[in-house]
Amino acid sequence: MFDNIIENLPNFWSNIGNVITLVYVITVIATAIIIISQNRSPHKTMSWILVLILVPVVGIVFYLVFGQNYRKQKIFSRKGLVDFIKLEELSAEQLSDLAEKTYIHDPYIEDKTKIVRLLLRNSKAILTNINKVSILNNGDEKFRAMFKAMKKAKHHIHLEYYILESDNIGKELGNILIKKADEGVKVKIIYDDVGSWKLKKQFIRELEKHGIEFACFMPVSFPILTRKINYRNHRKITVVDGRVGFVGGINIADHYIHGNSKIPFWRDTHMMTEGQAAVALQIIFATDWYFLKKELLDDPIYFPEPLIDDKTLVQIVASGPDSDWASIMQAYFTSITLARKNVYISTPYFIPNESILTALKTAALSGIDVKILIPGISDSKFVYFATLSFVNELLEAGIEVYIYRKGFNHSKIIMVDDAFCSIGTANMDYRSFSQNFEVNALIYDPVVTSELTYWFFEDLKDSELIYLDEWTKRPVMNKFKANIARIASPLL
């Protein structure tokens, strides 16, 4: 009997192998059907199917972790505070009255009203006209201005950040918040669980002892086993007393000031706004707080009338899986297609969808001055190679591409026609366009745009202009790496 068992073992294992293979094939087919049924873009659909076929087992796990489409599932809701603020009514009223506003007919904004109307419709982003805007270059300027505003807080301080670390700058922030909380100021903090994975629990507990409240955005206990790792809160918002707001690319961590061992210099852009735009940022924070804590911040003290007379026009636009439309991507697209003279872009990750890529190439081919600044080093090698994969066709279309050589340029800015600009958290990539929670400030003002353009050209002095004939002579292996990364770019 024992001899018979030994003789049949090969058949047994062969049958087991056949069963496992059959189950796997069925799983791949079923997953492919699910992907196709989600009616995504053809590029993204084919990319996921290729991953399933070419990367056995791991491809399925990768899809389960990164491939789920929350926007279609509508699991996020902005009900509650959005109803309280009456954004539907406000945006509809502003749309109907827009033509009567005298500032809309100023030469620098008149041909950009299409962007205003778009954002009123696709994200209920109210156009605010009583604002003072200050550009903040790099971490030193951002934290100096932010800490100064916090120290003057009388009622509340609200923070919402993708990355919050308990390092030196985090501890300095914590000390200020503890002091203000002890004075009776209400402090609330939202942090993303994936982005803030280095945040120490001891830091949180110490601040909580002083009445400071925390909300963790979509906690992830086992990242490899959850779909939540894919849809993260990438926003960077600070609001003080509803009167002063901060938004841009700078998180709360030491390397946003000093860089680190791999990145010797960190270049970034943030902005401070006083006035109605700060209230618009407050609405976004309060909406996210309600989603996480089911606490409605509806006291009018959170939404004060402005005390300033400055007249800068600003639209604060948020997008994410809770949005019906990819609002920020559509704003980028529209601003590029409306360009009459120039489009200048600085982005750390350039992985555009077909719409943005076509808009940029069409603008350049029609005679618009298009300049794009990308980093020479990055905090993500794979994404960096994906970015480089687009350079060749940009150059062929007549777009000037610059590579920043001083360090890592993390700025996320766009300037169009010396009249319109955007500063925010959204990168020029698929993830920012459709998967992450983002927020941008769209500014319709020649003075602010000119200042941002000045700093853009200062960055170009620390950059290298790429020439097509030299670019095509790159090592074959570098081209291969970029092409492989390009195939996966819709998934990044």
Coordinates of C-alpha atoms in Angstrom, one line a residue:
M1 CA 0.0 0.0 0.0
F2 CA 2.8 2.4 0.9
D3 CA 4.5 1.6 -2.4
N4 CA 1.3 2.6 -4.2
I5 CA 1.1 5.9 -2.4
I6 CA 4.6 6.7 -3.3
E7 CA 4.0 5.8 -6.9
N8 CA 0.9 8.0 -7.1
L9 CA 2.4 11.1 -5.4
P10 CA 3.5 12.7 -8.7
N11 CA -0.1 12.4 -10.1
F12 CA -1.4 13.8 -6.8
W13 CA 0.8 16.9 -7.0
S14 CA 0.1 17.2 -10.7
N15 CA -3.6 17.3 -10.0
I16 CA -3.2 19.8 -7.2
G17 CA -1.1 22.0 -9.5
N18 CA -3.8 21.8 -12.2
V19 CA -6.5 22.8 -9.8
I20 CA -4.4 25.8 -8.5
T21 CA -3.7 26.9 -12.1
L22 CA -7.4 26.6 -13.0
V23 CA -8.5 28.6 -9.9
Y24 CA -5.9 31.3 -10.7
V25 CA -7.0 31.5 -14.4
I26 CA -10.6 31.9 -13.3
T27 CA -9.6 34.6 -10.8
V28 CA -7.7 36.5 -13.4
I29 CA -10.6 36.3 -15.8
A30 CA -13.1 37.4 -13.1
T31 CA -10.8 40.3 -12.1
A32 CA -10.4 41.4 -15.7
I33 CA -14.2 41.4 -16.2
I34 CA -14.5 43.6 -13.1
I35 CA -11.9 46.0 -14.4
I36 CA -13.6 46.2 -17.8
S37 CA -17.1 46.6 -16.2
Q38 CA -15.8 49.7 -14.3
N39 CA -15.7 51.6 -17.7
R40 CA -12.3 53.3 -17.0
S41 CA -10.1 54.9 -19.6
P42 CA -8.8 52.4 -22.2
H43 CA -5.2 53.1 -21.1
K44 CA -5.9 52.3 -17.5
T45 CA -8.0 49.3 -18.3
M46 CA -5.3 47.7 -20.5
S47 CA -2.6 48.6 -18.0
W48 CA -4.4 46.7 -15.3
I49 CA -5.0 43.7 -17.5
L50 CA -1.4 43.6 -18.5
V51 CA -0.4 43.6 -14.8
L52 CA -2.7 40.7 -14.2
I53 CA -1.3 38.7 -17.0
L54 CA 2.4 39.5 -16.7
V55 CA 2.8 39.5 -13.0
P56 CA 1.1 36.3 -11.7
V57 CA -0.5 36.4 -8.2
V58 CA 1.3 39.6 -7.3
G59 CA -0.8 41.4 -10.1
I60 CA -4.1 40.4 -8.4
V61 CA -2.8 41.5 -5.0
F62 CA -1.6 44.8 -6.5
Y63 CA -5.0 45.4 -8.1
L64 CA -6.9 44.7 -4.8
V65 CA -4.7 47.2 -3.0
F66 CA -4.4 49.9 -5.6
G67 CA -7.0 49.3 -8.3
Q68 CA -10.3 49.9 -6.6
N69 CA -12.4 52.8 -7.9
Y70 CA -13.9 54.6 -4.9
R71 CA -15.1 57.5 -7.1
K72 CA -17.5 55.1 -8.9
Q73 CA -18.5 53.4 -5.6
K74 CA -19.5 56.7 -4.0
I75 CA -18.4 55.6 -0.5
F76 CA -17.4 59.2 0.4
S77 CA -20.1 61.7 1.1
R78 CA -19.9 65.4 1.7
K79 CA -23.5 65.6 3.0
G80 CA -24.0 67.5 6.2
L81 CA -21.8 70.5 6.3
V82 CA -22.2 71.1 2.5
D83 CA -25.9 71.3 3.1
F84 CA -25.4 73.7 6.0
I85 CA -23.1 76.0 3.9
K86 CA -25.7 75.9 1.1
L87 CA -23.0 75.6 -1.6
E88 CA -25.5 74.5 -4.2
E89 CA -27.5 77.8 -3.7
L90 CA -24.4 80.0 -3.5
S91 CA -22.8 78.6 -6.6
A92 CA -26.0 78.8 -8.6
E93 CA -26.6 82.4 -7.5
Q94 CA -23.0 83.3 -8.4
L95 CA -23.3 81.7 -11.8
S96 CA -26.4 83.7 -12.6
D97 CA -24.9 87.0 -11.3
L98 CA -21.4 86.5 -12.7
A99 CA -22.0 88.7 -15.7
E100 CA -23.0 91.6 -13.5
K101 CA -19.8 91.6 -11.5
T102 CA -17.6 94.5 -12.5
Y103 CA -14.4 92.6 -11.7
I104 CA -15.3 89.9 -14.1
H105 CA -14.9 92.4 -17.0
D106 CA -11.4 93.4 -16.1
P107 CA -9.1 92.6 -19.1
Y108 CA -6.9 90.2 -17.1
I109 CA -9.7 87.9 -16.1
E110 CA -12.4 88.4 -18.7
D111 CA -11.2 85.5 -21.0
K112 CA -10.7 83.3 -17.9
T113 CA -14.3 83.4 -16.7
K114 CA -14.7 80.0 -18.4
I115 CA -12.6 78.5 -15.6
V116 CA -14.7 80.3 -13.0
R117 CA -17.9 78.9 -14.4
L118 CA -16.5 75.4 -14.8
L119 CA -15.5 75.2 -11.1
L120 CA -18.8 76.7 -10.0
R121 CA -20.5 73.9 -11.8
N122 CA -18.2 70.9 -11.2
S123 CA -17.2 71.5 -7.6
K124 CA -19.3 74.4 -6.3
A125 CA -16.1 76.3 -5.8
I126 CA -17.2 79.8 -4.9
L127 CA -15.2 82.7 -6.4
T128 CA -14.0 84.9 -3.6
N129 CA -13.0 88.6 -4.2
I130 CA -11.9 89.9 -0.8
N131 CA -8.5 88.4 -0.3
K132 CA -4.9 89.1 0.4
V133 CA -2.4 86.5 -1.0
S134 CA 1.2 86.1 -0.1
I135 CA 3.6 83.6 -1.8
L136 CA 5.7 81.6 0.5
N137 CA 8.9 80.1 -0.9
N138 CA 10.2 76.9 0.8
G139 CA 9.7 75.6 4.3
D140 CA 11.4 78.4 6.2
E141 CA 9.0 81.0 4.9
K142 CA 6.0 78.8 5.3
F143 CA 6.6 77.8 8.9
R144 CA 7.7 81.3 10.0
A145 CA 4.4 82.8 8.6
M146 CA 2.2 79.9 9.8
F147 CA 3.6 79.9 13.4
K148 CA 3.3 83.7 13.6
A149 CA -0.4 83.4 12.6
M150 CA -1.0 80.6 15.1
K151 CA 0.5 82.5 18.0
K152 CA -2.2 85.2 17.3
A153 CA -5.1 82.7 17.3
K154 CA -8.0 83.7 19.5
H155 CA -10.6 80.9 18.9
H156 CA -9.4 78.0 16.8
I157 CA -6.5 76.4 14.8
H158 CA -7.3 73.8 12.2
L159 CA -4.7 71.7 10.4
E160 CA -5.1 69.0 7.7
Y161 CA -1.9 67.4 6.4
Y162 CA -0.9 64.4 4.4
I163 CA 2.4 64.2 6.2
L164 CA 2.7 65.2 9.9
E165 CA 5.9 64.0 11.7
S166 CA 6.9 64.4 15.3
D167 CA 10.4 65.5 14.4
N168 CA 12.0 68.9 15.2
I169 CA 9.5 71.1 13.2
G170 CA 6.6 68.8 14.4
K171 CA 7.7 69.3 18.0
E172 CA 7.9 73.1 17.5
L173 CA 4.4 73.0 16.1
G174 CA 3.3 70.9 19.0
N175 CA 4.6 73.3 21.6
I176 CA 2.8 76.2 20.0
L177 CA -0.4 74.3 19.8
I178 CA -0.2 73.2 23.4
K179 CA 0.4 76.8 24.5
K180 CA -2.6 78.0 22.5
A181 CA -4.8 75.1 23.7
D182 CA -4.0 76.0 27.3
E183 CA -5.1 79.5 26.5
G184 CA -8.5 78.2 25.4
V185 CA -8.0 78.0 21.7
K186 CA -9.7 75.0 20.1
V187 CA -7.2 72.9 18.1
K188 CA -8.2 70.2 15.6
I189 CA -5.8 68.2 13.5
I190 CA -6.5 65.8 10.6
Y191 CA -3.6 63.6 9.4
D192 CA -3.4 60.9 6.8
D193 CA -2.5 57.5 8.2
V194 CA -0.3 56.4 5.3
G195 CA 1.5 59.7 4.7
S196 CA 2.0 60.2 8.5
W197 CA 3.2 56.7 9.2
K198 CA 6.2 58.1 11.1
L199 CA 4.0 60.1 13.5
K200 CA 4.6 58.8 17.0
K201 CA 1.6 57.9 19.2
Q202 CA 3.3 59.5 22.2
F203 CA 3.3 62.8 20.3
I204 CA -0.5 62.5 19.8
R205 CA -1.2 61.5 23.4
E206 CA 0.8 64.4 24.7
L207 CA -1.2 66.9 22.7
E208 CA -4.5 65.2 23.5
K209 CA -3.7 65.8 27.2
H210 CA -4.2 69.5 26.5
G211 CA -7.5 69.1 24.7
I212 CA -6.2 69.0 21.2
E213 CA -8.3 66.8 19.0
F214 CA -7.0 64.4 16.3
A215 CA -8.7 62.7 13.4
C216 CA -6.8 60.0 11.5
F217 CA -7.9 59.8 7.8
M218 CA -8.8 56.3 6.8
P219 CA -6.6 54.3 9.2
V220 CA -4.7 51.4 7.6
S221 CA -3.7 48.6 10.0
F222 CA -2.4 46.3 7.3
P223 CA -1.6 48.3 4.2
I224 CA -0.9 45.3 2.0
L225 CA -4.4 43.9 2.7
T226 CA -6.5 47.0 2.3
R227 CA -7.8 49.0 -0.6
K228 CA -7.7 52.2 1.5
I229 CA -4.0 52.7 0.9
N230 CA -5.0 53.9 -2.6
Y231 CA -7.2 56.9 -1.7
R232 CA -5.3 59.2 0.5
N233 CA -5.8 62.7 1.9
H234 CA -3.0 64.6 0.1
R235 CA -4.3 68.0 1.3
K236 CA -2.1 70.5 3.2
I237 CA -4.4 73.1 4.9
T238 CA -4.0 75.4 7.9
V239 CA -6.8 77.7 9.0
V240 CA -6.5 80.2 11.9
D241 CA -9.7 81.8 13.3
G242 CA -11.3 81.4 9.9
R243 CA -9.4 84.5 8.8
V244 CA -5.9 83.3 7.8
G245 CA -5.4 80.2 5.6
F246 CA -2.4 78.3 4.2
V247 CA -2.3 75.9 1.3
G248 CA 0.4 74.5 -1.0
G249 CA 3.0 71.7 -1.3
I250 CA 4.7 71.8 2.1
N251 CA 3.9 69.2 4.6
I252 CA 4.9 69.2 8.3
A253 CA 8.3 67.5 8.4
D254 CA 12.0 68.5 8.7
H255 CA 12.9 67.5 5.2
Y256 CA 10.5 70.1 3.8
I257 CA 12.9 72.7 5.3
H258 CA 16.4 71.1 5.1
G259 CA 16.0 68.2 2.7
N260 CA 17.6 65.0 3.8
S261 CA 20.6 62.7 3.0
K262 CA 19.3 61.9 -0.5
I263 CA 17.9 65.3 -1.2
P264 CA 20.3 68.2 -0.3
F265 CA 17.9 71.0 -1.1
W266 CA 14.1 71.0 -1.0
R267 CA 12.4 73.6 -3.2
D268 CA 8.7 74.2 -2.6
T269 CA 5.8 76.7 -2.9
H270 CA 3.1 77.5 -0.4
M271 CA 0.7 80.5 0.0
M272 CA -1.0 82.4 2.8
T273 CA -4.4 83.9 2.2
E274 CA -6.3 86.3 4.4
G275 CA -10.0 86.9 3.7
Q276 CA -12.8 84.9 2.1
A277 CA -10.4 82.3 0.7
A278 CA -9.5 81.3 4.2
V279 CA -13.2 80.6 4.8
A280 CA -13.3 78.5 1.7
L281 CA -10.4 76.4 3.1
Q282 CA -12.3 76.2 6.3
I283 CA -15.3 74.7 4.5
I284 CA -13.0 71.9 3.1
F285 CA -11.5 71.2 6.5
A286 CA -14.9 71.2 8.2
T287 CA -16.3 68.9 5.5
D288 CA -13.4 66.4 6.0
W289 CA -13.8 66.7 9.8
Y290 CA -17.4 65.8 9.5
F291 CA -16.6 62.8 7.3
L292 CA -14.2 61.5 9.9
K293 CA -15.8 62.5 13.2
K294 CA -19.4 63.1 12.4
E295 CA -19.1 66.4 14.2
L296 CA -20.7 69.4 12.4
L297 CA -18.6 72.6 12.7
D298 CA -21.6 74.9 12.0
D299 CA -20.9 77.7 14.4
P300 CA -20.8 81.0 12.5
I301 CA -17.6 81.9 14.3
Y302 CA -15.8 79.4 12.0
F303 CA -16.9 81.4 8.9
P304 CA -16.3 85.1 9.8
E305 CA -16.7 88.1 7.5
P306 CA -13.3 89.4 6.3
L307 CA -11.6 92.4 8.0
I308 CA -9.4 93.3 5.0
D309 CA -10.0 95.5 1.9
D310 CA -7.7 93.6 -0.6
K311 CA -9.4 92.5 -3.7
T312 CA -7.5 89.5 -5.1
L313 CA -9.8 87.0 -6.8
V314 CA -9.4 83.4 -5.5
Q315 CA -11.2 80.1 -6.1
I316 CA -10.4 77.3 -3.7
V317 CA -11.2 74.0 -5.4
A318 CA -11.1 70.6 -3.9
S319 CA -11.2 67.2 -5.7
G320 CA -11.1 63.6 -4.7
P321 CA -13.1 60.4 -4.6
D322 CA -16.0 62.4 -3.1
S323 CA -16.2 64.6 -6.2
D324 CA -18.4 63.9 -9.2
W325 CA -15.8 65.4 -11.5
A326 CA -12.0 65.6 -11.6
S327 CA -12.3 69.3 -10.8
I328 CA -8.6 70.2 -10.6
M329 CA -7.6 68.3 -13.7
Q330 CA -10.5 70.0 -15.6
A331 CA -9.3 73.4 -14.3
Y332 CA -5.7 72.6 -15.5
F333 CA -7.1 71.5 -18.9
T334 CA -9.3 74.5 -19.4
S335 CA -6.6 77.0 -18.3
I336 CA -4.1 75.5 -20.9
T337 CA -6.7 75.5 -23.7
L338 CA -7.6 79.1 -22.9
A339 CA -3.9 80.3 -23.0
R340 CA -3.1 83.2 -25.4
K341 CA 0.5 83.8 -24.6
N342 CA 2.2 81.4 -22.2
V343 CA 1.8 78.3 -19.9
Y344 CA 4.4 77.7 -17.3
I345 CA 4.3 74.6 -15.1
S346 CA 6.4 73.3 -12.2
T347 CA 5.5 69.9 -10.9
P348 CA 7.5 67.2 -9.1
Y349 CA 5.7 64.4 -10.9
F350 CA 4.7 64.8 -14.5
I351 CA 2.5 61.8 -15.5
P352 CA -0.4 63.5 -17.4
N353 CA -3.5 61.8 -18.8
E354 CA -4.1 62.1 -22.5
S355 CA -6.3 65.2 -22.1
I356 CA -3.6 67.2 -20.4
L357 CA -0.9 65.9 -22.6
T358 CA -2.8 66.8 -25.8
A359 CA -3.8 70.2 -24.5
L360 CA -0.1 71.1 -23.7
K361 CA 1.2 69.8 -27.1
T362 CA -1.6 71.6 -29.0
A363 CA -0.9 74.8 -27.1
A364 CA 2.8 74.7 -28.0
L365 CA 2.1 73.7 -31.7
S366 CA -0.2 76.7 -32.0
G367 CA 2.5 79.1 -30.9
I368 CA 1.9 79.4 -27.1
D369 CA 5.1 79.6 -25.0
V370 CA 5.0 76.4 -22.9
K371 CA 7.7 75.7 -20.3
I372 CA 7.6 72.7 -17.9
L373 CA 10.0 72.4 -15.0
I374 CA 10.6 68.9 -13.6
P375 CA 13.0 67.7 -10.9
G376 CA 16.5 66.3 -11.6
I377 CA 16.2 64.1 -8.5
S378 CA 13.1 62.6 -6.9
D379 CA 11.8 60.9 -3.8
S380 CA 10.4 58.1 -6.1
K381 CA 12.6 56.5 -8.7
F382 CA 9.9 54.7 -10.6
V383 CA 7.7 57.8 -10.8
Y384 CA 10.8 59.8 -11.9
F385 CA 11.4 57.5 -14.8
A386 CA 7.7 57.7 -15.7
T387 CA 8.1 61.4 -15.8
L388 CA 11.1 61.2 -18.1
S389 CA 9.2 59.0 -20.5
F390 CA 7.1 62.0 -21.6
V391 CA 10.0 64.4 -22.3
N392 CA 10.6 63.3 -25.9
E393 CA 7.1 64.0 -27.2
L394 CA 7.0 67.3 -25.3
L395 CA 10.2 68.4 -27.0
E396 CA 8.9 67.3 -30.4
A397 CA 5.9 69.5 -29.9
G398 CA 8.1 72.5 -29.2
I399 CA 7.6 72.6 -25.4
E400 CA 10.6 73.7 -23.4
V401 CA 11.5 71.2 -20.7
Y402 CA 13.8 72.1 -17.9
I403 CA 15.3 69.8 -15.3
Y404 CA 15.9 71.3 -11.9
R405 CA 19.5 70.6 -10.7
K406 CA 19.8 72.4 -7.4
G407 CA 17.8 69.7 -5.5
F408 CA 14.2 68.4 -5.5
N409 CA 11.6 70.9 -6.7
H410 CA 8.3 69.9 -5.1
S411 CA 6.4 73.0 -6.2
K412 CA 2.9 72.4 -7.8
I413 CA 2.2 75.6 -9.7
I414 CA 0.9 76.7 -13.0
M415 CA 0.8 80.2 -14.5
V416 CA -1.1 81.2 -17.6
D417 CA -0.9 84.5 -19.6
D418 CA 0.4 86.6 -16.7
A419 CA -3.1 86.7 -15.3
F420 CA -4.0 83.3 -13.8
C421 CA -2.1 80.9 -11.6
S422 CA -2.7 77.9 -9.3
I423 CA -0.9 76.9 -6.2
G424 CA -1.8 73.7 -4.3
T425 CA -1.3 70.1 -3.5
A426 CA -2.2 68.5 -6.8
N427 CA 0.6 67.1 -9.0
M428 CA 0.3 66.8 -12.7
D429 CA -0.4 63.0 -12.5
Y430 CA -3.1 60.4 -12.5
R431 CA -3.1 59.9 -8.7
S432 CA -3.8 63.6 -8.0
F433 CA -6.3 63.9 -10.8
S434 CA -8.5 61.0 -9.8
Q435 CA -7.5 59.1 -6.6
N436 CA -6.3 61.4 -3.9
F437 CA -8.0 64.2 -2.0
E438 CA -6.4 67.4 -3.2
V439 CA -7.0 71.2 -2.8
N440 CA -5.7 74.1 -5.0
A441 CA -6.0 77.8 -4.9
L442 CA -6.8 79.3 -8.3
I443 CA -5.8 83.0 -8.4
Y444 CA -7.1 85.4 -11.0
D445 CA -4.7 88.3 -10.5
P446 CA -1.8 89.7 -12.6
V447 CA 0.3 90.8 -9.6
V448 CA 0.3 87.4 -7.8
T449 CA 0.8 85.6 -11.1
S450 CA 3.7 87.9 -12.0
E451 CA 5.4 87.2 -8.6
L452 CA 4.9 83.5 -9.0
T453 CA 6.3 83.7 -12.6
Y454 CA 9.3 85.6 -11.3
W455 CA 10.2 82.8 -8.9
F456 CA 9.6 80.3 -11.7
F457 CA 12.2 82.0 -13.8
E458 CA 14.5 82.1 -10.8
D459 CA 14.2 78.3 -10.6
L460 CA 15.0 78.1 -14.3
K461 CA 18.4 79.6 -13.5
D462 CA 19.1 76.5 -11.4
S463 CA 17.9 74.2 -14.2
E464 CA 19.1 72.6 -17.4
L465 CA 17.2 73.2 -20.6
I466 CA 16.8 69.9 -22.5
Y467 CA 17.5 69.7 -26.2
L468 CA 15.9 67.1 -28.4
D469 CA 19.0 66.0 -30.3
E470 CA 20.9 65.4 -27.0
W471 CA 17.9 63.7 -25.3
T472 CA 17.6 61.1 -28.0
K473 CA 21.2 60.1 -27.4
R474 CA 20.5 58.9 -23.8
P475 CA 21.7 55.5 -22.9
V476 CA 19.5 52.7 -24.1
M477 CA 19.0 51.3 -20.6
N478 CA 17.6 54.7 -19.4
K479 CA 15.2 54.8 -22.3
F480 CA 14.1 51.2 -21.5
K481 CA 13.5 52.1 -17.8
A482 CA 11.4 55.1 -18.8
N483 CA 9.4 53.1 -21.3
I484 CA 8.6 50.4 -18.7
A485 CA 7.6 53.1 -16.2
R486 CA 5.4 54.7 -18.9
I487 CA 3.4 51.5 -19.4
A488 CA 2.5 51.5 -15.8
S489 CA 1.9 55.3 -15.6
P490 CA -1.9 55.1 -15.6
L491 CA -1.6 53.0 -12.5
L492 CA 0.7 55.4 -10.6

